[in-house]
Every structure is written in structure tokens, then in C-alpha cells.
Coordinates of N, CA and C and ligand atoms in Angstrom, one line a residue:
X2 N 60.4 -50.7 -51.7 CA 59.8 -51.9 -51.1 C 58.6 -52.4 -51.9
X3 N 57.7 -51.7 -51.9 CA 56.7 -51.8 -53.1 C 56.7 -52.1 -54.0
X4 N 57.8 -51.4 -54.9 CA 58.0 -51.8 -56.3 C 58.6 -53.2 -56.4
X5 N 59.4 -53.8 -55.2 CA 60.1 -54.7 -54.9 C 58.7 -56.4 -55.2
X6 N 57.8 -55.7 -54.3 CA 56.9 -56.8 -54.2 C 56.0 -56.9 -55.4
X7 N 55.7 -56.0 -56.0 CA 55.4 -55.8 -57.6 C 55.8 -56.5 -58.3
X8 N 56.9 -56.3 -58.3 CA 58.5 -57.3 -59.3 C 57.5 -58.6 -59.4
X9 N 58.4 -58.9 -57.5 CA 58.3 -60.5 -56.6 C 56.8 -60.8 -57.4
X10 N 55.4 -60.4 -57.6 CA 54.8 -61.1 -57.7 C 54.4 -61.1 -59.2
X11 N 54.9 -60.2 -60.1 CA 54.3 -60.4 -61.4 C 55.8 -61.4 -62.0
X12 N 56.9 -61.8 -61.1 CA 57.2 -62.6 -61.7 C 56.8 -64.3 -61.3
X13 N 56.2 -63.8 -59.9 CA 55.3 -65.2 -59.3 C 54.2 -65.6 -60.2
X14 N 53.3 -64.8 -60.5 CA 52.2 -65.1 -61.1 C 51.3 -65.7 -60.4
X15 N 51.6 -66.6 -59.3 CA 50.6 -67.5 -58.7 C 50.6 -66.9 -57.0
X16 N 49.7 -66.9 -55.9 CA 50.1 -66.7 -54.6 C 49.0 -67.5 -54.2
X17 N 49.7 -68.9 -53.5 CA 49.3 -69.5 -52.5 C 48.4 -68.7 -51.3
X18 N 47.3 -68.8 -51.1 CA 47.0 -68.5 -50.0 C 46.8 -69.8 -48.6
X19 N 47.5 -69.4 -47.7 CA 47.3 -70.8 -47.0 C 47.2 -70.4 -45.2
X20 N 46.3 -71.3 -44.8 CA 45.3 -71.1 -43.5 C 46.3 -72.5 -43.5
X21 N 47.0 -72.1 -42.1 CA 47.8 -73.6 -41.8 C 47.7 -73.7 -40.1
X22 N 47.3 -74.8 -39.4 CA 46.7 -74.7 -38.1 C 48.0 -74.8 -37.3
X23 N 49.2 -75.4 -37.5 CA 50.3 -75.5 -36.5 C 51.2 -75.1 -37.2
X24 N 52.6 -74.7 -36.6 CA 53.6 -74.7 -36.7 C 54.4 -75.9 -37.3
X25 N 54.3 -77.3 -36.7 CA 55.0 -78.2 -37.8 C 54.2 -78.0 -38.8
X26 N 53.4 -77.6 -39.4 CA 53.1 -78.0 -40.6 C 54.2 -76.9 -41.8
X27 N 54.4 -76.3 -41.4 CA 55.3 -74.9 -42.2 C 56.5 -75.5 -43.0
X28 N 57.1 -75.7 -42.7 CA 58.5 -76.4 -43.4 C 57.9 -77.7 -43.8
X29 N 57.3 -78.7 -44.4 CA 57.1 -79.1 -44.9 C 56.3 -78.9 -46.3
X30 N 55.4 -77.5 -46.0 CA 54.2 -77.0 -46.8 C 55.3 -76.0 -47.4
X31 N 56.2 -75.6 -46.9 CA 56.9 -74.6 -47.6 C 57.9 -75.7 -48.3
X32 N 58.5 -76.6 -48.0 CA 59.4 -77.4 -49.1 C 58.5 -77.4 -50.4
X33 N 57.5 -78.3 -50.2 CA 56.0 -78.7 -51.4 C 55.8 -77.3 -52.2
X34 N 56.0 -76.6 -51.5 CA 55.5 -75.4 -52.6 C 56.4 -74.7 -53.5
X35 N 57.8 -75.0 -52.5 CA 59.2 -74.3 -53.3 C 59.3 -75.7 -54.4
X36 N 58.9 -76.6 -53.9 CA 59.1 -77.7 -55.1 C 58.2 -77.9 -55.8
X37 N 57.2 -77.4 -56.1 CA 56.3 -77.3 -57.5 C 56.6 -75.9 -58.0
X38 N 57.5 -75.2 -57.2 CA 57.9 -73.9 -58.4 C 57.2 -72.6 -57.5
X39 N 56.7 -72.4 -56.1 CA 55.9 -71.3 -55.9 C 57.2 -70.4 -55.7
X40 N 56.8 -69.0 -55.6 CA 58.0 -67.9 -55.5 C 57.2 -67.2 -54.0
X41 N 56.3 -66.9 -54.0 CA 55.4 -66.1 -53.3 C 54.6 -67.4 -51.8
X42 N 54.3 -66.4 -51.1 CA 53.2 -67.9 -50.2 C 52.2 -66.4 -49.5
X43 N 51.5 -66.4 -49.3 CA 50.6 -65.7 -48.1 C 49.9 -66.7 -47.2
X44 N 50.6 -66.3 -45.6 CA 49.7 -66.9 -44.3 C 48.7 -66.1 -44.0
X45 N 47.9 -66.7 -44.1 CA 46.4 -65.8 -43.2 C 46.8 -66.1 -42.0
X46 N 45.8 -64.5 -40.9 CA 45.9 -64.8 -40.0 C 44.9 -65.2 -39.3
X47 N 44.1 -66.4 -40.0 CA 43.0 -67.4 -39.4 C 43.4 -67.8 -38.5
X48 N 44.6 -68.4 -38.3 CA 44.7 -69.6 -37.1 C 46.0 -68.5 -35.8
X49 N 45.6 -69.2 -35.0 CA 46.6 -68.9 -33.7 C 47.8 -69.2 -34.3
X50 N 48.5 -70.2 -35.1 CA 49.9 -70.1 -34.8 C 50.1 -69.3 -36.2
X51 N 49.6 -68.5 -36.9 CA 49.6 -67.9 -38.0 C 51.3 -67.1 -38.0
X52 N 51.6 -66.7 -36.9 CA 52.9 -66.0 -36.4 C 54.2 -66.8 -36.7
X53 N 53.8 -68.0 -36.0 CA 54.8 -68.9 -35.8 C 55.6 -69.9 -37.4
X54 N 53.9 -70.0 -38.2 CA 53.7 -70.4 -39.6 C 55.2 -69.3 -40.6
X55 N 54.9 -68.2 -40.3 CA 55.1 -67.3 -41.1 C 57.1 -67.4 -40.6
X56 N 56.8 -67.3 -39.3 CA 58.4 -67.6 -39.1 C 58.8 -68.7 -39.9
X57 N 58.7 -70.0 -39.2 CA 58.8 -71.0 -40.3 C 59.2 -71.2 -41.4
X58 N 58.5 -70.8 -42.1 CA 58.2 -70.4 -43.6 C 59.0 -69.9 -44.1
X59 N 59.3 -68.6 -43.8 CA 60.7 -67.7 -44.2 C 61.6 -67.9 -43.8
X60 N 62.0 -69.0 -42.3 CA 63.6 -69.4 -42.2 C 63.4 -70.5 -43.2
X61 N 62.5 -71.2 -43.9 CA 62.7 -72.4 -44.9 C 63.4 -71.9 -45.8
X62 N 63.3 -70.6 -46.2 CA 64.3 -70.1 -47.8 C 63.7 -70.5 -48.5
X63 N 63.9 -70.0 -50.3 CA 62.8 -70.0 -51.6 C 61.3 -69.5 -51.5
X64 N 61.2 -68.6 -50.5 CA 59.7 -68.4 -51.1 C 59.7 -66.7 -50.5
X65 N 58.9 -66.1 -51.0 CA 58.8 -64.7 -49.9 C 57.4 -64.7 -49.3
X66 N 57.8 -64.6 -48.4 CA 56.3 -64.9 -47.8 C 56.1 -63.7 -46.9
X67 N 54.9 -63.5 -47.2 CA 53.8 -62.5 -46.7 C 52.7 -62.6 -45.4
X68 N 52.1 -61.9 -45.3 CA 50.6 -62.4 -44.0 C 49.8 -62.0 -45.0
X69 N 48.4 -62.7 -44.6 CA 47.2 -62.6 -45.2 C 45.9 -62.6 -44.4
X70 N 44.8 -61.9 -44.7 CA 44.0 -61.9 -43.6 C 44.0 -60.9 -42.4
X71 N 44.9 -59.7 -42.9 CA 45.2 -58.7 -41.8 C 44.4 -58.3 -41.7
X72 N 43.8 -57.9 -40.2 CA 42.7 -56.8 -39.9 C 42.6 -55.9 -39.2
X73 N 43.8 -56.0 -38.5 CA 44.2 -54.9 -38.0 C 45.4 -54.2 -37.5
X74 N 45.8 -52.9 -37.2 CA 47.4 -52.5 -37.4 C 48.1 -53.2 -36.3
X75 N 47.4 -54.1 -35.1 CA 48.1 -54.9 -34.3 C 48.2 -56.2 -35.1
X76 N 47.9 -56.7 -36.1 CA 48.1 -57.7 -36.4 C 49.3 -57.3 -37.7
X77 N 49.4 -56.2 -37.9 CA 50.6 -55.8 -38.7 C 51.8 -55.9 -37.9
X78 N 51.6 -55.4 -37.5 CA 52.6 -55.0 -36.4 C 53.7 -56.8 -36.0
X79 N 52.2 -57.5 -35.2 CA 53.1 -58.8 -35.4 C 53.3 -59.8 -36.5
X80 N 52.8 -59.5 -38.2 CA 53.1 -60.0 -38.9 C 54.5 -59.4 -39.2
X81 N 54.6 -58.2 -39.3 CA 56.2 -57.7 -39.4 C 56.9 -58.3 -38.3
X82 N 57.2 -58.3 -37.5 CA 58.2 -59.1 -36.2 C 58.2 -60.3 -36.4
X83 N 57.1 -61.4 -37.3 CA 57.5 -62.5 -37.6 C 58.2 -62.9 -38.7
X84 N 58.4 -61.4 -39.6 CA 59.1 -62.1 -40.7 C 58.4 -61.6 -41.7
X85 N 57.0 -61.0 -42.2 CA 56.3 -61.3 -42.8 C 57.1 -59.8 -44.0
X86 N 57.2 -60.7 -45.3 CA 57.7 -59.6 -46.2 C 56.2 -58.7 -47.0
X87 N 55.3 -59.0 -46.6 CA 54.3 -58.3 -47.3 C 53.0 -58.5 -46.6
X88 N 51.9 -57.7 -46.8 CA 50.7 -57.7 -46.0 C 50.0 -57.7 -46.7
X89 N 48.8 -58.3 -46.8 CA 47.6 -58.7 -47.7 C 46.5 -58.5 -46.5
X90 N 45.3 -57.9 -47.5 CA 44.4 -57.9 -46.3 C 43.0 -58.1 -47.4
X91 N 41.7 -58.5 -47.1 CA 40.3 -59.0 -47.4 C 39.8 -57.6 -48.3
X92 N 40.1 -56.5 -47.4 CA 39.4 -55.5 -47.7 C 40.5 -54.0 -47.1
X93 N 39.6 -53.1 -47.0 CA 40.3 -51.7 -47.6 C 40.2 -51.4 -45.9
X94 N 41.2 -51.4 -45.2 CA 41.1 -50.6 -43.6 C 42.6 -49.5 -43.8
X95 N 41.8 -48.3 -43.3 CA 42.8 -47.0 -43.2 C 44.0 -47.5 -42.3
X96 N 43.8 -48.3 -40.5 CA 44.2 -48.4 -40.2 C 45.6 -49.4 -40.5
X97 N 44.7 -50.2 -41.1 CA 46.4 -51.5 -41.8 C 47.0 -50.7 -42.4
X98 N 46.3 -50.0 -43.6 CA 47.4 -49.2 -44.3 C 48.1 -47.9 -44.0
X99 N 47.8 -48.0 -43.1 CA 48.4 -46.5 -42.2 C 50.0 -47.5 -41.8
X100 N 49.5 -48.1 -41.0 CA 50.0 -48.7 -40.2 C 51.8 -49.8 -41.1
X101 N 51.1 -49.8 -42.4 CA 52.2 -50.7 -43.0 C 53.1 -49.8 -43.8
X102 N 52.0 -48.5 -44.0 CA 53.1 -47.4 -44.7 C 54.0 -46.9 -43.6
X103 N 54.0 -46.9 -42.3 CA 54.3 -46.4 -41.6 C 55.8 -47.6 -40.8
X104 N 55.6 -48.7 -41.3 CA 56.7 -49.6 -40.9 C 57.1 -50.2 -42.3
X105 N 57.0 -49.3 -43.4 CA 57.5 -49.5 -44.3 C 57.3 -51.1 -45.2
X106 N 56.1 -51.8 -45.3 CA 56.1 -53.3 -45.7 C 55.2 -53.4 -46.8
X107 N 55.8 -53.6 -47.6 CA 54.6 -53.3 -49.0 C 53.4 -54.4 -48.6
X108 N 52.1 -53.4 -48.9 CA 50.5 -54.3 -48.8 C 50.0 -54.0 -50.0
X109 N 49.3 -55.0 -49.6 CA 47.9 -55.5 -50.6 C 46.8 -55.3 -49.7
X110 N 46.2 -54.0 -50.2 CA 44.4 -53.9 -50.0 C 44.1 -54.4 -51.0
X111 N 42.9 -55.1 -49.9 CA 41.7 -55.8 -50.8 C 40.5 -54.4 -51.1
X112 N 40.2 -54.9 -52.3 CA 38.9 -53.7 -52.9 C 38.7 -54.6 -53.7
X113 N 36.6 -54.2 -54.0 CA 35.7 -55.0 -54.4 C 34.9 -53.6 -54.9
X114 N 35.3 -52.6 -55.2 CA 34.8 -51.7 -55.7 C 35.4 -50.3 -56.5
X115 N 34.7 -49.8 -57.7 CA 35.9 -48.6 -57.7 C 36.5 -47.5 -56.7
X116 N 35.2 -47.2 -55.7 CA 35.7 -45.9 -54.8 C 36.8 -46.8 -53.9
X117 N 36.7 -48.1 -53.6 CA 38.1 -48.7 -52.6 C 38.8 -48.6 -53.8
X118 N 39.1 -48.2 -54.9 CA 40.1 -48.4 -55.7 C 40.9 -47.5 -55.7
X119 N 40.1 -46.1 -56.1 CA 40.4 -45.1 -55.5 C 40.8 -44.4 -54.2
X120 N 40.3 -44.8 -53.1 CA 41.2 -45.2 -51.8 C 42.8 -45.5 -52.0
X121 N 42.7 -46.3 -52.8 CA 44.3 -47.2 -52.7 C 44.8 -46.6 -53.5
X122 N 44.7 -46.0 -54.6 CA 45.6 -45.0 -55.9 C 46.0 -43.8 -55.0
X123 N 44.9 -43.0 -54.0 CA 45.1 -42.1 -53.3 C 46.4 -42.1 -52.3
X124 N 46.2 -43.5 -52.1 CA 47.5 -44.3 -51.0 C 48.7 -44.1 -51.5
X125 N 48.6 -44.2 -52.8 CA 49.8 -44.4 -53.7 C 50.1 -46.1 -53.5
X126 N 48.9 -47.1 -53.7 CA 48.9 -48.2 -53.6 C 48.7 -48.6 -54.8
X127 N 49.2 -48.9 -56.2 CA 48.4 -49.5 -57.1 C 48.2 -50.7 -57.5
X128 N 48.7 -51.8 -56.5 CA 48.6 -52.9 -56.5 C 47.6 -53.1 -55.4
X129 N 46.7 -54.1 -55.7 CA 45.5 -54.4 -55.0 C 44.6 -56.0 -55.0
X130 N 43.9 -56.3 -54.3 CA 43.7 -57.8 -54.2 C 42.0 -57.6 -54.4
X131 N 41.6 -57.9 -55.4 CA 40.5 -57.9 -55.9 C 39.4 -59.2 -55.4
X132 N 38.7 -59.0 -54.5 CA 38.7 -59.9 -53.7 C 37.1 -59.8 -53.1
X133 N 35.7 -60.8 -53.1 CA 36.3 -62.4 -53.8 C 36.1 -62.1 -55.5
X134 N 37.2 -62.5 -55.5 CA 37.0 -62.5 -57.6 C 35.6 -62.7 -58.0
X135 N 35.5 -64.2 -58.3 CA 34.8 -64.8 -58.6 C 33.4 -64.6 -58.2
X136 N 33.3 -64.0 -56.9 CA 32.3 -63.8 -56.6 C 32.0 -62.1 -57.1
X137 N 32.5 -61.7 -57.5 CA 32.2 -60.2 -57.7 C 31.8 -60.2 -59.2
X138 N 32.2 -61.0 -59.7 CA 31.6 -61.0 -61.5 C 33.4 -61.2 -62.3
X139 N 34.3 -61.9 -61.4 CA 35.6 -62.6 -62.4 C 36.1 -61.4 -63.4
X140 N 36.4 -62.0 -64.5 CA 37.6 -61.2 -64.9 C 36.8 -59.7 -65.7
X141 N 35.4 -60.2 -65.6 CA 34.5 -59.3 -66.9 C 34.6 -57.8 -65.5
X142 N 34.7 -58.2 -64.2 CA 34.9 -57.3 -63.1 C 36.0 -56.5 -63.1
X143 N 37.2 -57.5 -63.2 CA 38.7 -57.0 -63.5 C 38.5 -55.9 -64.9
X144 N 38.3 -56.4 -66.4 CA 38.2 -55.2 -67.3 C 37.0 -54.0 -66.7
X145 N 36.6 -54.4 -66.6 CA 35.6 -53.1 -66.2 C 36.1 -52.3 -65.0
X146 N 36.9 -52.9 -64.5 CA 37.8 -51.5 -63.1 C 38.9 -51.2 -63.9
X147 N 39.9 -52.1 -64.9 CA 41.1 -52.0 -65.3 C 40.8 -50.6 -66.6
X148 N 39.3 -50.2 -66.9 CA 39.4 -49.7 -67.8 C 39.4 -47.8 -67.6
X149 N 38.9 -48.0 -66.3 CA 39.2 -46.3 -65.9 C 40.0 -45.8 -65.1
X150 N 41.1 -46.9 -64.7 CA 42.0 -47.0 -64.1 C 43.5 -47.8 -64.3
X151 N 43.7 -47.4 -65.9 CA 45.0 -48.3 -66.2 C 46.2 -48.4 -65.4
X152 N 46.3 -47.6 -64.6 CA 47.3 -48.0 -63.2 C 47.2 -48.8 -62.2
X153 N 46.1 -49.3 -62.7 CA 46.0 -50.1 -61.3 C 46.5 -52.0 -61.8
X154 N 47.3 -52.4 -60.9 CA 47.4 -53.9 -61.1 C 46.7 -55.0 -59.7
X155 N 45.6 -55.4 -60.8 CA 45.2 -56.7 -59.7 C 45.7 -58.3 -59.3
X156 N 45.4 -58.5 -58.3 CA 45.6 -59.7 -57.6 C 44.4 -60.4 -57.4
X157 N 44.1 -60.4 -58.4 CA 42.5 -61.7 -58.6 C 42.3 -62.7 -57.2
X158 N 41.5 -63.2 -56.5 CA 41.5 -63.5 -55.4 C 40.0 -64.1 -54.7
X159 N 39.8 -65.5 -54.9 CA 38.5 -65.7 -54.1 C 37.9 -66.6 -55.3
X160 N 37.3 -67.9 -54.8 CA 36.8 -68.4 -56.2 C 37.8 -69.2 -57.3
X161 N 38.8 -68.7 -57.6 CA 39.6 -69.0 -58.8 C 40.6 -70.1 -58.3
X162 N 40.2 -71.6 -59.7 CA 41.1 -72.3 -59.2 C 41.8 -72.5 -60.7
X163 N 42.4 -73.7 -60.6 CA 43.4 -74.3 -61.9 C 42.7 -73.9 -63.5
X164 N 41.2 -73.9 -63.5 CA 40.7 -74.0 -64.5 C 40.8 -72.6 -65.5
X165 N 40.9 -71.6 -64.4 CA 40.4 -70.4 -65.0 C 41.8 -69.4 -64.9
X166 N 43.1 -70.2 -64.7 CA 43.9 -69.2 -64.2 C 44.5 -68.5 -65.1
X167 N 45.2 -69.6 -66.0 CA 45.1 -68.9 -67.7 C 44.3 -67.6 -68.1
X168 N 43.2 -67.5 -68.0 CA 42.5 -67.0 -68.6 C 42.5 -65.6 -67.8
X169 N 42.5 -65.4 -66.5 CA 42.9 -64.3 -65.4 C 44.3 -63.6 -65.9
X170 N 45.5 -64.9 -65.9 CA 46.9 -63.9 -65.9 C 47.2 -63.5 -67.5
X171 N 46.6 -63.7 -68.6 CA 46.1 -63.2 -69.6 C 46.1 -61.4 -70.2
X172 N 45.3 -61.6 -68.9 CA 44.6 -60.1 -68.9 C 45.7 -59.3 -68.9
X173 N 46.2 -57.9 -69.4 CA 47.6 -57.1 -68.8 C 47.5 -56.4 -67.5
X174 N 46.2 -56.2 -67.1 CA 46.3 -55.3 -65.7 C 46.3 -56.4 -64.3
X175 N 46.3 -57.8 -64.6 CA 46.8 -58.6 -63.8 C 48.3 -58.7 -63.4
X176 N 48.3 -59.0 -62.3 CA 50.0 -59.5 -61.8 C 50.1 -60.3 -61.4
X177 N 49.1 -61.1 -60.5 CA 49.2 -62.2 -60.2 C 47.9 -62.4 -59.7
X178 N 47.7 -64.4 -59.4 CA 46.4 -64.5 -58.7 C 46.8 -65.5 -57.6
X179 N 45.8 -65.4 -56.8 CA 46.2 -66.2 -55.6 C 44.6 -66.6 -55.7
X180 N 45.6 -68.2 -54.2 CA 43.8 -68.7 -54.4 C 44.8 -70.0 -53.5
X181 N 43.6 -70.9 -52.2 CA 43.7 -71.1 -51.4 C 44.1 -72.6 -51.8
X182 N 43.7 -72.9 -53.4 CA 43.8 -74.1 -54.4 C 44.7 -75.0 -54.6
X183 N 45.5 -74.3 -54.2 CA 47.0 -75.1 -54.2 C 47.7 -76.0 -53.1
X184 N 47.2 -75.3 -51.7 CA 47.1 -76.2 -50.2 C 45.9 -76.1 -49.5
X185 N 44.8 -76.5 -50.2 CA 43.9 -76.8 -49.5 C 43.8 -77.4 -48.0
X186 N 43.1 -77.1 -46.9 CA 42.6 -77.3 -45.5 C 43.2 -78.8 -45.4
X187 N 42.7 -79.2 -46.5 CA 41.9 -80.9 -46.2 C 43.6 -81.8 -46.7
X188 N 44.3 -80.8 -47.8 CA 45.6 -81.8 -48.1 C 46.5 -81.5 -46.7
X189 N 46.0 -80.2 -46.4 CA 47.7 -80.2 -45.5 C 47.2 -81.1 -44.0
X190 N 46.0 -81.0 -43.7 CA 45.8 -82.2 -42.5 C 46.0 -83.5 -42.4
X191 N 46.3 -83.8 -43.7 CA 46.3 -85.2 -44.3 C 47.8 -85.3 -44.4
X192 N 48.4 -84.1 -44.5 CA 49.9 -84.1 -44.9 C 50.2 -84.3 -46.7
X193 N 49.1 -84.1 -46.9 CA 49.3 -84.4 -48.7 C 50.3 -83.8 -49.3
X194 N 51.6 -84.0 -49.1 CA 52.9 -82.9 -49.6 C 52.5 -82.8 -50.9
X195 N 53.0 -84.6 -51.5 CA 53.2 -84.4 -52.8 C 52.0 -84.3 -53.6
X196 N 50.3 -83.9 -53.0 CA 49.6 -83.4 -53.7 C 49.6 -82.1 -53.8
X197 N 49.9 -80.9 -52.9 CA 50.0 -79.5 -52.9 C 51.2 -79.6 -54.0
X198 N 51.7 -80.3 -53.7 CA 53.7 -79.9 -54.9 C 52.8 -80.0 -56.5
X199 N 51.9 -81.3 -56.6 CA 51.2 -81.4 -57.6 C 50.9 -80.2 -58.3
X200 N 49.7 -79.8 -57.2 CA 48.8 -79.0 -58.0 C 49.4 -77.2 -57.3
X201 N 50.4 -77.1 -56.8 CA 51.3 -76.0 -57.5 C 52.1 -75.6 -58.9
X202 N 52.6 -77.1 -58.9 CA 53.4 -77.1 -60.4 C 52.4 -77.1 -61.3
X203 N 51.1 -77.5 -61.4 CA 50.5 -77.4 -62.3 C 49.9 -76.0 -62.4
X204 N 50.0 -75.0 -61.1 CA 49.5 -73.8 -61.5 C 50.6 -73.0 -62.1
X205 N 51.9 -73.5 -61.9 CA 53.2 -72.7 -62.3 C 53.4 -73.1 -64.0
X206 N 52.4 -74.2 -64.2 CA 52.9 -74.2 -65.4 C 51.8 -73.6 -66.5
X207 N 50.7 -73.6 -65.5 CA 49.2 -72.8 -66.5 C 50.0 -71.4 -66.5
X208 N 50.8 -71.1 -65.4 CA 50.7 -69.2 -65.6 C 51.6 -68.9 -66.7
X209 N 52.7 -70.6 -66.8 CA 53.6 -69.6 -68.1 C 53.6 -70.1 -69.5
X210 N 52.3 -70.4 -69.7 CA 51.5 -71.1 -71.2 C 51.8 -68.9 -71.6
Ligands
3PG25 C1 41.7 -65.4 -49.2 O1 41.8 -65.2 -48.0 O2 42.4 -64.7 -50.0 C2 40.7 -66.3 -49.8 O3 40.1 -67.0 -48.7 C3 41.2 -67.1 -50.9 O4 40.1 -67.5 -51.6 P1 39.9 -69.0 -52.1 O5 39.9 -69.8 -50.9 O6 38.5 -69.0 -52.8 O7 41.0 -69.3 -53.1

């Protein structure tokens, strides 16, 4: 399953992160994204219908979609029952990852430091969400963890939009980056399809320069 979502995202290269307030909004945010080319999606679970989002989303077809924002093993719990093919979380909790090894759903800990890196290698996790990027010192942060730790593959995360993304999936110990850039708060209340479709295809097409 792990290796599975490895694959899924180093051949995604990009992961939408998206805070979406209702349920109708899903199938249309998930057409827009399967139509600028996204492979990957992660729902946070900011909003109440985060559950419902995630159903949605994965009966739409074309995308694998994940939860995001987990924080704890009850919120695992119902991101798996809704569908969710993978777990992503902010930061490093024993309990999520107890909790996801234990229903079998490949995650993404977040770590912002070597010893949480170490955490997660100990997990037998070596994929990880490096997180906030940008705020932690960007890619010069990435080589300097990637270098005493060539096993480890990051998911850049926080901060990073169209400008810099090149320059992130570049790196080799990257797999992919995510970033909230692609369906911003403000397009999907507005309903801006064909602006998210926009500026997805245009991160699909920076990742495969
Ligand atoms: C996340 O939850 O991964 C972040 O909020 C995404 O960060 P961004 O909004 O800066 O892209």
C-alpha cells in the first residue's frame, strides 16, 4: 500500500491541498482538477463536511484522493470509511500513525525536523511531508535533511506556489509537492472552475519541464 502511494505520487508530482466547505462543491472541484491533469487531491480535515468532500471526490473517478489535516486516530478512522486512500497529517502524532499502520492506509507524517525524521524512518515511513516548507528554510532545508538521510522522500508542503515548483521537484529526494495554490479558499467560493483547471495545468506542466 505504501509503495503503492509512493508510485501514485512521484508520478503525480503535484498534490492539491484543498479546504473545501460543502459537499456540492466536490464534483465539480474534482472535475477541474482531473481536467488540468491532477492525479493526486488531499482533503483537509478543516471543514465539517471534510468526510462527505472526500466521498464525493473519490466516487468522481480520476484522482486518488487522500485526507489531510489529520490529527487524530478518530479522525483516521473516519477518513478511511469515507474513502480516503491515504493520510496526510501537519505534523509527527504516534497516535495517527499507529492508528493508520494498523488499518493498513499508507500516511504522510508531517516533520519539520531531523529527530521527527527519524521517528518516521523508525516507522518504516520514508515518505514524509515536510511542512511548512517555505517557512522552515525551502529547499536549502530539504538538502540539508536529504543529506544524512538519502532514504528519505519529501513532500515539500507550506508556502510553495507556481513560481518555485520547478525548482523543488528538481531536487531527487523530492516526490512530490503539494500546496493549497491550485484551489484556493477564495476560487472555489466563487466557483472559479476554470481558474483552478488553469492554474493546475499550469502546475502539471511546470512539474514535467
Ligand atoms: C497544508 O495543510 O498542507 C497547508 O495548509 C498547505 O500549505 P499552503 O496553503 O501554504 O500551500
Amino acid at each position: 500500500m505504501t509503495t503503492d502511494l509512493t508510485s501514485a505520487l512521484a508520478g503525480a508530482r503535484i498534490l492539491p491541498v484543498l479546504t473545501v466547505p460543502s459537499e456540492e462543491m466536490a464534483a465539480p472541484l474534482a472535475a477541474a482538477l482531473v481536467a488540468g491533469g491532477a492525479q493526486c487531491a488531499e482533503v483537509t480535515f478543516r471543514t465539517a463536511a471534510a468526510e462527505q468532500v472526500v466521498k464525493a471526490m473519490a466516487a468522481h473517478g480520476g484522482l486518488v484522493v487522500g485526507a489531510g489535516t489529520v490529527l487524530t486516530a478518530e479522525q483516521v478512522e473516519r477518513a478511511v470509511a469515507a474513502g480516503a486512500r491515504f493520510v496526510v497529517s501537519p505534523g509527527w502524532d504516534d497516535e495517527v500513525v499507529a492508528k493508520c499502520l494498523e488499518l493498513g492506509v499508507p500516511v504522510v507524517p508531517g516533520i519539520a525536523t531531523a529527530t521527527e525524521l527519524m521517528r518516521a524512518l523508525r516507522a518504516g515511513l520514508g515518505t514524509v511531508k515536510l511542512f511548512p516548507a517555505e517557512q522552515l528554510g525551502g529547499l536549502d532545508t530539504v538538502r540539508a535533511l536529504a543529506a544524512p538521510f538519502p532514504q528519505a522522500r519529501f513532500v515539500p508542503t507550506g508556502g510553495i506556489g507556481p513560481d518555485r515548483l520547478s525548482e523543488y521537484l528538481a531536487e531527487p529526494s523530492v516526490l512530490a509537492v503539494g500546496g493549497s495554490w491550485m484551489a484556493p479558499g477564495a476560487l472555489l467560493e466563487c466557483g472559479d472552475h476554470a481558474e483552478i483547471r488553469r492554474l493546475t495545468a499550469q502546475a502539471v506542466e511546470r512539474s514535467t519541464r
